[in-house]
Amino acid sequence: MQEPPITRTATDPRRLLKRMRELMAVQENAQERLDHLTDLIADEAGWDVCSIYLRRASNALELCATHGLKNEAVHQVRLKQDEGLVGLVARQARPFSVEDAQAHPSFSYKPETGEEPFKAFVGVPILRGGRLVGVLTAQSTDQRLVEEDEIETLQTVAMVLAEIVSSGEIMDTGELGELDVRPSRPERLQGGAYSSGLATGVVVKFEPHVSSARLIADDSASEAERLTHAILGLRASIDDMFESGRIPFGGPSRDVLQAYRMFAHDRGWLNRLHEAVRRGLTAEAAVERVRNENRARLMKAQDPIFRERLHDLEDLANRLLRHLDGSASTLANLPDNAILLARNIGPAELLDFDRDKLKGIALEEGAASSHAAIVAKALGIPLVGQVEGALDRAENGDDVILDGEFGLLHIRPTAEVIVTYEERLDALSRRRAAYASLADKPSVTADGRRISLNLNAGLLIELTQMDDTGADGVGLFRTEFQFMVAETLPRLDEQATVYGSVLDAAGDRPVIFRTLDLGGDKVAPFAPSTKEPNPALGWRAIRMGLDRPGLLRYQLRALIRAAAGRSLKLMFPMISAPWELRAARDMFERELLFAKHRDLPMPETVEVGLMLETPGMVFALEHYIDSVDFIAVGANDLMQYFFAADRQNPRVSERYDVLSPPALGLFKQIQTICTKHEVPLSVCGEIASRPLEAAVLIALGYNRLSMAGGSIGPIKTMLGQLDAEKLGTWLAPRLDSPVDSLRSQLVSAGTEIGLPPEAVDNSGRI
């Protein structure tokens, strides 16, 4: 006759959590606290055995406390991360239960534990930030199915236990001192160098985190109400952004907002949140618990679609936590030497930080040409991007070194690395002093060619670098930043005031204003965003301006007003066909007539140029060149279209080399035509700021470069030792070479072909 199923009294998880909180208030050593925790969990949940395994630095899982197994096994039993049922839980990062543990093929028998009498087994991972801290197990002498509510209770306990253990309060010297319950080993992460410079400081994560003091609820009903209210607020904010199109600058795309909207209504996600609250967690702790479980599970997925879903869920959890605490940011008080770690960040958010305290930024995503990188350069803040796993490998307050020269992030650096970087910081300080001493010196190559070095800017604060660097002028002023950070369309007088301030700051030095380059990845909050399959090739820049002429005419009118009695230089971006140039120029001429007929103050001189960014306009250059006063090559976009490689996509952005013969041939073609027609020519973009690429451009005949302020000193230093004629002679026959890139040949030949050491030096990587 079959035995009836064994029934167990349901555990009240709220009472269990309350007792855990009371226990944590008692002063005792670490081992005693762990022992008492296992006793308490076993007693409240009705288990014969409760054990805590914590991860060591070797990744082994060590039995650190137990109720029910032999005490002499504590700190003696260690399991590999894939060994036994405990290893199975660790490997899968999810709960596992079985009616008869010893009958399972993964069971690993450890005679020293005395676990022979026990049948039913359940294990849940102890997770913090998606990182495995250990495994919590429970066993009974009964052979039975473990019920879902029992697993839920243990998961809730494990979430609290993770914070208790990782806080450091429970760890002391002795056996527990060598455990790897929080990241402690030195880490060296390679990313991309997006804004140069070196910085040392402490980690500040740009994501909300729940402290151990806010884990256990005093009143579950009120916590459930808070959670419901926050979820409704989250949904409303997403719906508002989605329906109105007012997406914050640097914020999520419409595709991502659709994913947010779907997840914010996902019944499974919501049920797990509410269940965690019902079991005694605060609303914040419930969000943290569900996020940790999602992170641990999806991080193991190889499919990029699943990993992207993780990113969406992470962002959604962060937004929900901010709704719960009623704040837009968790970084109100930065330490004096903050190194910000984030998945990604928008430039508007970056501008909100205390720039005296923010010393550097490391992003798990990002791109060299992203707006965050542009703003970081403008502010002189080192930025490293594409540092995968940084958020999981670092803790708030960890010492860190950020290397914006080589794209490196050192977390918890060794003493040797610290000493080496102190030496590099001293050397960098001396180099900066040397660059500053060149500010009032002309930019001349070793063979006597005068080169004009100009500043790329988009913020007024950047113009303070003109005197510090000795820039000859502003070769590119990006006018769209004012629009991107404004909630409504800037009024005519507001625009004119900004442009006038730019001209005032420049004094007698020339300024070239680029008209609005909105659209694609640059969305103004007041302008509805349009979902497009390929935004970089879509409705943006001059296309938007010509289709919505009121927007462009308003800006042209403001520029004319700001330049009254002064020189006005402006250029149109993203021109793809000569008729677009003619239409834009006609619009500008009408605005000049508008001002003249109303007897408004007029600019003293006017020059209209083109930002050359599309291959089609390069090939048509001879047909329209006489209709422009100057040309600026927008190298970032020109190369992205030339190679058909999205510069915002790290998978392809570094795949092709601008120093390939076909790309250099294109630059030479532009230079030859402009020289023939005596049209002034410059290059704006990343390649103008890199010594080797800049040297090659000058050897091809370019005499004007425009770059971020921090690059002017290094480029001017390089120029003083560059034999441009010798390098040009070496390059000429190789522009038709079949090789993929000339970079390695240039670096190998070095000074033999007129290149200075500064152009090819790659030393200093640590």
PDB file of C-alpha atoms in Angstrom, residues 391-535:
ATOM      1  CA  LEU A 391      29.597  46.385 -13.057  1.00  0.00           C
ATOM      2  CA  ASP A 392      29.667  42.786 -11.866  1.00  0.00           C
ATOM      3  CA  ARG A 393      33.382  42.744 -11.054  1.00  0.00           C
ATOM      4  CA  ALA A 394      33.512  45.945  -9.024  1.00  0.00           C
ATOM      5  CA  GLU A 395      31.859  47.137  -5.842  1.00  0.00           C
ATOM      6  CA  ASN A 396      31.099  50.689  -4.767  1.00  0.00           C
ATOM      7  CA  GLY A 397      34.152  52.103  -3.029  1.00  0.00           C
ATOM      8  CA  ASP A 398      36.700  49.809  -4.702  1.00  0.00           C
ATOM      9  CA  ASP A 399      39.974  51.458  -5.653  1.00  0.00           C
ATOM     10  CA  VAL A 400      40.253  51.822  -9.404  1.00  0.00           C
ATOM     11  CA  ILE A 401      42.572  53.218 -12.065  1.00  0.00           C
ATOM     12  CA  LEU A 402      41.088  54.347 -15.364  1.00  0.00           C
ATOM     13  CA  ASP A 403      43.429  54.576 -18.360  1.00  0.00           C
ATOM     14  CA  GLY A 404      41.863  56.656 -21.124  1.00  0.00           C
ATOM     15  CA  GLU A 405      45.044  56.445 -23.188  1.00  0.00           C
ATOM     16  CA  PHE A 406      44.847  52.697 -23.791  1.00  0.00           C
ATOM     17  CA  GLY A 407      41.255  51.884 -22.832  1.00  0.00           C
ATOM     18  CA  LEU A 408      42.070  50.017 -19.608  1.00  0.00           C
ATOM     19  CA  LEU A 409      40.268  49.728 -16.301  1.00  0.00           C
ATOM     20  CA  HIS A 410      42.212  48.404 -13.293  1.00  0.00           C
ATOM     21  CA  ILE A 411      39.901  47.388 -10.427  1.00  0.00           C
ATOM     22  CA  ARG A 412      41.560  46.905  -7.030  1.00  0.00           C
ATOM     23  CA  PRO A 413      45.011  47.376  -8.615  1.00  0.00           C
ATOM     24  CA  THR A 414      48.121  45.808  -7.117  1.00  0.00           C
ATOM     25  CA  ALA A 415      50.784  47.937  -5.463  1.00  0.00           C
ATOM     26  CA  GLU A 416      53.030  47.501  -8.519  1.00  0.00           C
ATOM     27  CA  VAL A 417      50.336  48.782 -10.874  1.00  0.00           C
ATOM     28  CA  ILE A 418      49.651  51.749  -8.579  1.00  0.00           C
ATOM     29  CA  VAL A 419      53.335  52.713  -8.542  1.00  0.00           C
ATOM     30  CA  THR A 420      53.555  52.417 -12.333  1.00  0.00           C
ATOM     31  CA  TYR A 421      50.513  54.644 -12.823  1.00  0.00           C
ATOM     32  CA  GLU A 422      51.791  57.193 -10.339  1.00  0.00           C
ATOM     33  CA  GLU A 423      54.869  57.462 -12.544  1.00  0.00           C
ATOM     34  CA  ARG A 424      52.677  57.787 -15.635  1.00  0.00           C
ATOM     35  CA  LEU A 425      50.559  60.469 -13.962  1.00  0.00           C
ATOM     36  CA  ASP A 426      53.722  62.416 -13.184  1.00  0.00           C
ATOM     37  CA  ALA A 427      54.835  62.040 -16.792  1.00  0.00           C
ATOM     38  CA  LEU A 428      51.395  63.106 -18.034  1.00  0.00           C
ATOM     39  CA  SER A 429      51.507  66.172 -15.817  1.00  0.00           C
ATOM     40  CA  ARG A 430      54.872  67.097 -17.309  1.00  0.00           C
ATOM     41  CA  ARG A 431      53.541  66.536 -20.835  1.00  0.00           C
ATOM     42  CA  ARG A 432      50.565  68.767 -20.174  1.00  0.00           C
ATOM     43  CA  ALA A 433      52.893  71.481 -18.931  1.00  0.00           C
ATOM     44  CA  ALA A 434      54.909  71.059 -22.130  1.00  0.00           C
ATOM     45  CA  TYR A 435      51.742  71.282 -24.244  1.00  0.00           C
ATOM     46  CA  ALA A 436      50.687  74.433 -22.394  1.00  0.00           C
ATOM     47  CA  SER A 437      54.051  76.026 -23.165  1.00  0.00           C
ATOM     48  CA  LEU A 438      53.308  75.545 -26.885  1.00  0.00           C
ATOM     49  CA  ALA A 439      49.993  77.416 -26.738  1.00  0.00           C
ATOM     50  CA  ASP A 440      51.397  80.668 -28.120  1.00  0.00           C
ATOM     51  CA  LYS A 441      53.718  78.952 -30.600  1.00  0.00           C
ATOM     52  CA  PRO A 442      52.746  78.505 -34.274  1.00  0.00           C
ATOM     53  CA  SER A 443      51.892  75.024 -35.545  1.00  0.00           C
ATOM     54  CA  VAL A 444      54.638  74.325 -38.065  1.00  0.00           C
ATOM     55  CA  THR A 445      56.024  71.051 -39.398  1.00  0.00           C
ATOM     56  CA  ALA A 446      59.752  70.310 -39.317  1.00  0.00           C
ATOM     57  CA  ASP A 447      59.900  71.060 -43.045  1.00  0.00           C
ATOM     58  CA  GLY A 448      58.233  74.465 -42.605  1.00  0.00           C
ATOM     59  CA  ARG A 449      54.527  73.962 -43.426  1.00  0.00           C
ATOM     60  CA  ARG A 450      52.078  76.056 -41.363  1.00  0.00           C
ATOM     61  CA  ILE A 451      49.170  73.945 -40.127  1.00  0.00           C
ATOM     62  CA  SER A 452      46.004  75.446 -38.667  1.00  0.00           C
ATOM     63  CA  LEU A 453      44.797  73.549 -35.575  1.00  0.00           C
ATOM     64  CA  ASN A 454      41.217  74.302 -34.564  1.00  0.00           C
ATOM     65  CA  LEU A 455      38.815  73.320 -31.829  1.00  0.00           C
ATOM     66  CA  ASN A 456      35.751  71.089 -32.107  1.00  0.00           C
ATOM     67  CA  ALA A 457      33.125  72.244 -29.620  1.00  0.00           C
ATOM     68  CA  GLY A 458      29.455  72.035 -28.792  1.00  0.00           C
ATOM     69  CA  LEU A 459      29.379  73.544 -25.308  1.00  0.00           C
ATOM     70  CA  LEU A 460      30.356  77.002 -24.158  1.00  0.00           C
ATOM     71  CA  ILE A 461      32.571  75.510 -21.471  1.00  0.00           C
ATOM     72  CA  GLU A 462      34.812  74.033 -24.176  1.00  0.00           C
ATOM     73  CA  LEU A 463      35.715  77.466 -25.510  1.00  0.00           C
ATOM     74  CA  THR A 464      37.769  78.153 -22.400  1.00  0.00           C
ATOM     75  CA  GLN A 465      40.308  75.749 -23.930  1.00  0.00           C
ATOM     76  CA  MET A 466      41.057  78.093 -26.816  1.00  0.00           C
ATOM     77  CA  ASP A 467      43.595  80.161 -24.911  1.00  0.00           C
ATOM     78  CA  ASP A 468      44.958  77.155 -23.021  1.00  0.00           C
ATOM     79  CA  THR A 469      45.664  75.229 -26.217  1.00  0.00           C
ATOM     80  CA  GLY A 470      46.426  78.042 -28.642  1.00  0.00           C
ATOM     81  CA  ALA A 471      43.684  76.918 -31.042  1.00  0.00           C
ATOM     82  CA  ASP A 472      43.515  79.013 -34.204  1.00  0.00           C
ATOM     83  CA  GLY A 473      39.729  79.048 -34.117  1.00  0.00           C
ATOM     84  CA  VAL A 474      36.654  76.849 -33.825  1.00  0.00           C
ATOM     85  CA  GLY A 475      36.616  74.534 -36.819  1.00  0.00           C
ATOM     86  CA  LEU A 476      33.294  72.975 -35.803  1.00  0.00           C
ATOM     87  CA  PHE A 477      30.681  74.226 -33.366  1.00  0.00           C
ATOM     88  CA  ARG A 478      27.907  71.635 -33.011  1.00  0.00           C
ATOM     89  CA  THR A 479      24.721  73.631 -32.546  1.00  0.00           C
ATOM     90  CA  GLU A 480      22.455  70.672 -31.764  1.00  0.00           C
ATOM     91  CA  PHE A 481      23.523  70.216 -28.118  1.00  0.00           C
ATOM     92  CA  GLN A 482      21.453  73.232 -27.070  1.00  0.00           C
ATOM     93  CA  PHE A 483      18.399  71.582 -28.629  1.00  0.00           C
ATOM     94  CA  MET A 484      19.043  68.121 -27.213  1.00  0.00           C
ATOM     95  CA  VAL A 485      19.075  69.204 -23.576  1.00  0.00           C
ATOM     96  CA  ALA A 486      16.079  71.550 -23.873  1.00  0.00           C
ATOM     97  CA  GLU A 487      12.550  70.326 -23.079  1.00  0.00           C
ATOM     98  CA  THR A 488      11.073  72.777 -25.604  1.00  0.00           C
ATOM     99  CA  LEU A 489      12.318  74.360 -28.817  1.00  0.00           C
ATOM    100  CA  PRO A 490      14.805  77.125 -27.845  1.00  0.00           C
ATOM    101  CA  ARG A 491      13.377  80.546 -28.662  1.00  0.00           C
ATOM    102  CA  LEU A 492      15.013  82.805 -31.224  1.00  0.00           C
ATOM    103  CA  ASP A 493      16.591  85.083 -28.625  1.00  0.00           C
ATOM    104  CA  GLU A 494      17.856  82.073 -26.629  1.00  0.00           C
ATOM    105  CA  GLN A 495      19.571  80.639 -29.686  1.00  0.00           C
ATOM    106  CA  ALA A 496      21.022  84.019 -30.663  1.00  0.00           C
ATOM    107  CA  THR A 497      22.373  84.508 -27.140  1.00  0.00           C
ATOM    108  CA  VAL A 498      24.238  81.175 -27.243  1.00  0.00           C
ATOM    109  CA  TYR A 499      25.718  81.838 -30.687  1.00  0.00           C
ATOM    110  CA  GLY A 500      26.685  85.368 -29.674  1.00  0.00           C
ATOM    111  CA  SER A 501      28.425  84.030 -26.568  1.00  0.00           C
ATOM    112  CA  VAL A 502      30.400  81.624 -28.750  1.00  0.00           C
ATOM    113  CA  LEU A 503      31.576  84.470 -30.986  1.00  0.00           C
ATOM    114  CA  ASP A 504      32.417  86.588 -27.921  1.00  0.00           C
ATOM    115  CA  ALA A 505      34.515  83.781 -26.453  1.00  0.00           C
ATOM    116  CA  ALA A 506      36.383  83.282 -29.731  1.00  0.00           C
ATOM    117  CA  GLY A 507      37.171  86.981 -30.127  1.00  0.00           C
ATOM    118  CA  ASP A 508      39.024  87.581 -33.395  1.00  0.00           C
ATOM    119  CA  ARG A 509      39.401  83.876 -34.092  1.00  0.00           C
ATOM    120  CA  PRO A 510      37.044  82.345 -36.675  1.00  0.00           C
ATOM    121  CA  VAL A 511      34.119  80.130 -35.698  1.00  0.00           C
ATOM    122  CA  ILE A 512      32.358  77.729 -38.060  1.00  0.00           C
ATOM    123  CA  PHE A 513      28.810  76.888 -36.971  1.00  0.00           C
ATOM    124  CA  ARG A 514      27.325  73.614 -38.192  1.00  0.00           C
ATOM    125  CA  THR A 515      23.572  73.870 -38.586  1.00  0.00           C
ATOM    126  CA  LEU A 516      21.344  71.405 -36.793  1.00  0.00           C
ATOM    127  CA  ASP A 517      22.382  67.770 -37.102  1.00  0.00           C
ATOM    128  CA  LEU A 518      19.340  66.245 -35.419  1.00  0.00           C
ATOM    129  CA  GLY A 519      17.742  62.885 -36.157  1.00  0.00           C
ATOM    130  CA  GLY A 520      19.166  59.389 -36.158  1.00  0.00           C
ATOM    131  CA  ASP A 521      20.716  58.941 -32.725  1.00  0.00           C
ATOM    132  CA  LYS A 522      20.379  62.655 -31.900  1.00  0.00           C
ATOM    133  CA  VAL A 523      16.834  63.243 -30.675  1.00  0.00           C
ATOM    134  CA  ALA A 524      15.522  66.500 -29.243  1.00  0.00           C
ATOM    135  CA  PRO A 525      13.013  65.975 -26.388  1.00  0.00           C
ATOM    136  CA  PHE A 526      10.467  68.305 -28.007  1.00  0.00           C
ATOM    137  CA  ALA A 527      10.651  66.658 -31.447  1.00  0.00           C
ATOM    138  CA  PRO A 528       8.757  63.407 -32.096  1.00  0.00           C
ATOM    139  CA  SER A 529      11.187  60.590 -32.778  1.00  0.00           C
ATOM    140  CA  THR A 530      10.603  58.526 -35.890  1.00  0.00           C
ATOM    141  CA  LYS A 531      11.180  54.804 -35.850  1.00  0.00           C
ATOM    142  CA  GLU A 532      13.474  53.925 -38.737  1.00  0.00           C
ATOM    143  CA  PRO A 533      15.202  50.664 -39.657  1.00  0.00           C
ATOM    144  CA  ASN A 534      18.535  52.464 -40.195  1.00  0.00           C
ATOM    145  CA  PRO A 535      18.604  55.856 -38.437  1.00  0.00           C
TER     146      PRO A 535
END
